[in-house]
């Protein structure tokens, strides 16, 4: 029997500040954990049953026979990583303090929190570097090998990070000035956007490589700006990166309108798409005074990543 009656893991949401797309081609990225959290609670069971209760659906299965359910794909992919090593099943309850439709990294947060809960239940290391490789394998399983893991790293480690995929490097950075996220009202799934960009890149491979290299140089300069707390430079680099995302083909009329409207605000230092593009969110650095017609989400950086609490009775 387990020595605990409950394991509670909370993981923060996250946003991509820079490095979108290019990070998948070896360039650096910048991301941060944000102050909205998702909580996964695991209660061990005496048998090998797996019960999941979440806003995305209810699930009932067994560690020996995990039936796919698309709405819970990330959670089930993590469970699959541990199933053979677990003696006892469990009940999992998932509660998010933020919507999974806006670009706050809810898939990364649920993957990070579930990985930590199952590692704890299996008696494995819960050090972020150990959780990271398992969580990334689960993401790759769901997304056919696609996904940089930038948002996962931000959710697991917390704070502001510089990130590179291969070799994997997570660099903790200092704080950020105010950020506001605006949701455009629709989004396209990241793997679908990546597939579109892949098609375009296949027609102009040399030019796309050049754009990814420039994106990498821009992100490196942005990481220096964050280290030096030079927010004017960071804002300019965000605008530059946005131009490169437009060149890749992931901007559209609504996102462009939002970006130019935000840049006209006196308190805004820079504005760009956050995430894969073709919908979802625009990120503005600085203060926005005017009422704008899009859902706004003020963001503050979450200093802590995944937190694990055991309860005994
Ligand atoms: C487009 C992309 O770079 C960011 C999506 O938030 C994909 C990834 O990093 O996995």
XYZ file of C-alpha atoms and ligand atoms in Angstrom:
323
model
C 0.000 0.000 0.000
C 1.123 3.588 -0.646
C 2.461 5.715 2.187
C 0.328 8.615 0.934
C -3.387 9.032 0.330
C -2.984 11.803 -2.218
C -0.359 13.470 -4.406
C -1.229 16.986 -5.514
C 0.797 18.627 -8.279
C 0.335 22.146 -9.500
C 1.922 23.389 -12.719
C 1.870 26.909 -14.164
C 0.702 27.879 -17.636
C 3.323 29.275 -19.968
C 3.798 31.575 -22.926
C 6.324 31.627 -25.687
C 8.058 35.011 -25.826
C 10.210 34.316 -28.877
C 11.768 31.504 -30.886
C 8.542 30.072 -32.341
C 9.157 27.751 -35.297
C 12.934 28.399 -35.432
C 13.406 26.495 -32.134
C 12.452 23.328 -34.024
C 15.456 23.924 -36.301
C 18.098 24.233 -33.595
C 17.656 27.935 -32.783
C 17.106 29.253 -29.230
C 13.721 30.225 -27.736
C 12.512 32.414 -24.878
C 9.501 31.502 -22.738
C 8.066 32.117 -19.300
C 5.786 30.432 -16.789
C 2.682 32.484 -16.037
C 0.717 32.959 -12.864
C -2.246 30.720 -13.660
C -2.066 27.130 -12.488
C -3.444 23.711 -13.242
C -3.757 21.117 -10.472
C -3.560 17.345 -10.919
C -4.559 15.264 -7.887
C -3.651 11.576 -7.802
C -5.245 9.146 -5.332
C -3.794 5.624 -5.381
C -6.141 2.645 -5.769
C -5.651 -0.899 -4.496
C -6.239 -2.340 -8.010
C -4.848 -1.428 -11.487
C -7.809 0.751 -12.514
C -7.238 4.240 -13.947
C -10.040 6.794 -13.478
C -9.708 10.337 -14.794
C -12.039 13.204 -13.996
C -11.426 16.400 -15.964
C -13.332 19.216 -17.686
C -12.244 17.627 -20.984
C -13.879 14.295 -20.211
C -14.191 11.297 -17.900
C -12.103 8.193 -18.430
C -12.152 4.690 -17.041
C -9.597 2.052 -17.975
C -6.811 -0.077 -16.624
C -3.012 0.206 -16.517
C -2.951 -2.984 -18.603
C -5.294 -1.668 -21.289
C -5.258 2.079 -21.930
C -7.901 2.885 -24.523
C -7.159 6.081 -26.530
C -9.342 9.144 -25.899
C -8.345 12.189 -28.032
C -9.482 14.851 -25.515
C -7.109 13.341 -22.903
C -4.338 12.382 -25.339
C -1.483 14.106 -23.429
C -2.561 12.659 -20.058
C -2.912 9.140 -21.464
C 0.445 9.409 -23.283
C 2.118 10.207 -19.938
C 0.318 7.329 -18.212
C 1.528 5.014 -20.981
C 5.135 6.008 -20.195
C 4.711 4.730 -16.615
C 2.056 1.977 -16.914
C 4.428 -1.008 -16.940
C 6.334 0.264 -13.872
C 3.313 0.963 -11.667
C 1.939 -1.572 -9.218
C -1.178 0.361 -8.260
C -3.728 2.202 -10.356
C -5.078 5.607 -9.379
C -7.772 8.228 -9.704
C -6.658 11.443 -11.339
C -8.545 14.691 -11.086
C -7.489 17.615 -13.292
C -8.578 21.178 -12.498
C -7.322 24.131 -14.534
C -7.511 27.706 -13.284
C -7.473 28.896 -16.908
C -9.119 28.089 -20.217
C -7.551 25.522 -22.497
C -8.644 27.552 -25.530
C -6.357 30.567 -24.989
C -2.632 30.326 -25.564
C -1.494 29.792 -21.988
C 0.100 26.409 -22.535
C -2.597 24.241 -20.966
C -1.413 21.094 -22.818
C 2.123 21.664 -21.543
C 0.869 22.308 -17.998
C -1.287 19.164 -17.926
C 1.572 17.096 -19.379
C 4.068 18.528 -16.860
C 1.738 18.055 -13.862
C 0.666 14.520 -14.852
C 4.301 13.494 -15.405
C 5.262 14.788 -11.946
C 2.264 13.044 -10.292
C 3.043 9.696 -11.945
C 6.803 9.949 -11.282
C 5.965 10.528 -7.607
C 3.457 7.632 -7.624
C 6.074 5.351 -9.247
C 8.681 6.406 -6.664
C 10.905 7.883 -9.413
C 12.923 11.104 -9.391
C 10.799 14.239 -9.671
C 13.749 16.494 -10.549
C 12.632 18.761 -13.434
C 15.360 17.442 -15.780
C 14.111 13.853 -15.274
C 10.457 14.822 -15.690
C 11.295 16.845 -18.806
C 12.541 13.975 -20.976
C 9.513 11.788 -20.119
C 7.028 14.625 -20.644
C 8.629 15.493 -24.007
C 8.434 11.844 -25.114
C 4.688 11.921 -24.302
C 4.221 15.138 -26.333
C 6.103 13.609 -29.273
C 3.903 10.526 -29.081
C 0.757 12.665 -29.359
C 2.127 15.058 -32.017
C 3.867 12.539 -34.307
C 7.348 13.555 -33.202
C 6.612 17.308 -33.410
C 7.123 19.803 -30.561
C 10.138 21.645 -29.163
C 9.218 21.283 -25.478
C 9.803 25.011 -24.834
C 6.450 25.428 -23.050
C 6.996 22.196 -21.097
C 10.362 23.459 -19.872
C 8.803 26.769 -18.781
C 6.008 24.963 -16.913
C 8.385 22.500 -15.197
C 11.092 25.016 -14.235
C 9.039 28.201 -13.739
C 10.286 31.773 -14.234
C 11.678 33.152 -17.492
C 13.883 30.778 -19.467
C 16.143 30.675 -22.473
C 15.744 27.286 -24.136
C 17.491 25.215 -26.789
C 16.282 21.809 -27.938
C 19.400 19.972 -29.103
C 21.529 19.827 -27.094
C 18.805 20.528 -24.558
C 19.618 23.599 -22.472
C 17.375 25.504 -20.061
C 18.785 28.845 -18.955
C 16.979 30.622 -16.056
C 16.719 34.378 -16.707
C 15.623 37.405 -14.690
C 12.140 38.986 -14.575
C 10.126 40.845 -17.200
C 8.154 44.102 -17.370
C 4.333 43.922 -17.720
C 3.008 41.765 -20.536
C -0.536 41.609 -21.884
C -1.803 38.756 -24.002
C -4.741 39.270 -26.387
C -6.729 36.317 -27.706
C -7.906 36.794 -31.306
C -10.963 34.542 -30.873
C -9.869 31.454 -32.830
C -6.884 29.167 -33.100
C -5.412 26.456 -35.271
C -3.779 23.390 -33.716
C 0.023 23.746 -33.594
C 0.690 20.518 -35.594
C -1.588 21.852 -38.370
C 0.275 25.187 -38.487
C 3.597 23.313 -38.527
C 2.390 21.179 -41.432
C 1.453 24.326 -43.423
C 4.838 25.923 -42.744
C 6.563 22.678 -43.770
C 4.743 22.779 -47.120
C 5.798 26.394 -47.745
C 9.392 25.668 -46.648
C 9.586 22.734 -49.053
C 9.024 25.198 -51.938
C 11.719 27.655 -50.719
C 14.110 25.623 -48.528
C 17.112 27.973 -48.745
C 15.033 31.065 -47.954
C 13.278 29.368 -45.022
C 16.648 28.261 -43.597
C 17.770 31.879 -43.859
C 14.645 33.091 -42.022
C 15.171 30.508 -39.227
C 18.797 31.663 -38.848
C 17.692 35.309 -38.570
C 15.038 34.275 -36.048
C 17.766 32.585 -34.003
C 19.958 35.706 -34.068
C 16.985 37.855 -33.045
C 16.164 35.535 -30.122
C 19.809 35.511 -28.979
C 19.770 39.326 -28.960
C 16.440 39.241 -27.068
C 17.937 36.919 -24.423
C 20.777 39.436 -23.965
C 18.191 42.238 -23.674
C 16.363 40.284 -20.929
C 19.678 39.717 -19.071
C 20.426 43.455 -19.300
C 16.792 44.373 -18.511
C 16.795 46.539 -21.653
C 13.057 46.578 -22.389
C 13.243 49.046 -25.283
C 15.603 46.681 -27.088
C 13.400 43.687 -26.235
C 10.340 45.477 -27.693
C 12.206 46.291 -30.928
C 13.395 42.692 -31.216
C 9.834 41.435 -30.700
C 8.705 43.611 -33.633
C 11.584 42.286 -35.720
C 10.712 38.681 -34.870
C 7.099 39.365 -35.823
C 8.279 40.411 -39.302
C 10.065 37.063 -39.611
C 6.954 35.144 -38.496
C 5.026 37.020 -41.181
C 7.700 35.915 -43.684
C 7.099 32.280 -42.651
C 3.399 32.730 -43.460
C 1.850 32.438 -39.969
C 0.339 35.933 -39.663
C -3.161 36.777 -40.882
C -5.309 39.905 -41.222
C -6.772 39.768 -37.686
C -3.410 39.154 -36.007
C -1.789 41.936 -38.088
C -4.586 44.356 -37.133
C -4.150 43.501 -33.448
C -0.376 43.905 -33.633
C -0.480 47.320 -35.347
C -3.256 48.544 -33.032
C -1.212 47.512 -29.993
C 1.972 49.107 -31.297
C 0.073 52.416 -31.582
C -0.393 52.410 -27.784
C 2.066 54.868 -26.163
C 2.971 52.397 -23.396
C 3.665 49.434 -25.685
C 7.309 48.674 -26.513
C 6.675 45.785 -28.908
C 3.991 43.357 -30.080
C 4.106 39.979 -31.789
C 2.282 36.698 -32.176
C 2.851 34.328 -29.250
C 2.782 30.652 -30.233
C 2.518 29.042 -33.626
C 0.339 31.732 -35.285
C -2.611 31.669 -37.697
C -4.811 32.500 -34.715
C -4.495 32.326 -30.923
C -2.650 35.142 -29.149
C -0.737 38.366 -29.618
C 1.694 39.476 -26.950
C 2.285 43.130 -26.083
C 5.213 44.265 -23.944
C 4.339 47.224 -21.707
C 1.083 48.942 -20.689
C -2.097 49.110 -22.749
C -4.366 52.006 -21.697
C -7.161 51.729 -24.285
C -10.089 49.327 -24.243
C -9.503 47.061 -27.229
C -12.083 44.719 -28.775
C -10.172 41.515 -27.991
C -10.108 39.351 -24.869
C -7.126 40.524 -22.816
C -5.189 38.392 -20.356
C -2.740 40.300 -18.123
C 0.222 38.042 -17.465
C 2.644 37.960 -14.598
C 5.567 35.587 -14.409
C 5.191 32.559 -12.102
C 8.454 32.165 -10.217
C 7.888 28.486 -9.413
C 7.399 25.618 -11.826
C 5.882 22.286 -10.875
C 5.099 21.895 -7.157
C 4.417 18.492 -5.575
C 2.638 17.887 -2.264
C 2.039 14.507 -0.594
C -0.806 13.980 1.842
C -1.052 11.077 4.272
C -4.077 10.219 6.355
C 5.546 26.745 -33.309
C 6.228 26.315 -32.028
O 7.597 26.705 -32.105
C 5.624 27.052 -30.826
C 4.175 26.767 -30.555
O 3.773 27.342 -29.324
C 6.127 24.820 -31.876
C 7.039 24.266 -30.788
O 7.936 24.970 -30.303
O 6.837 23.094 -30.453
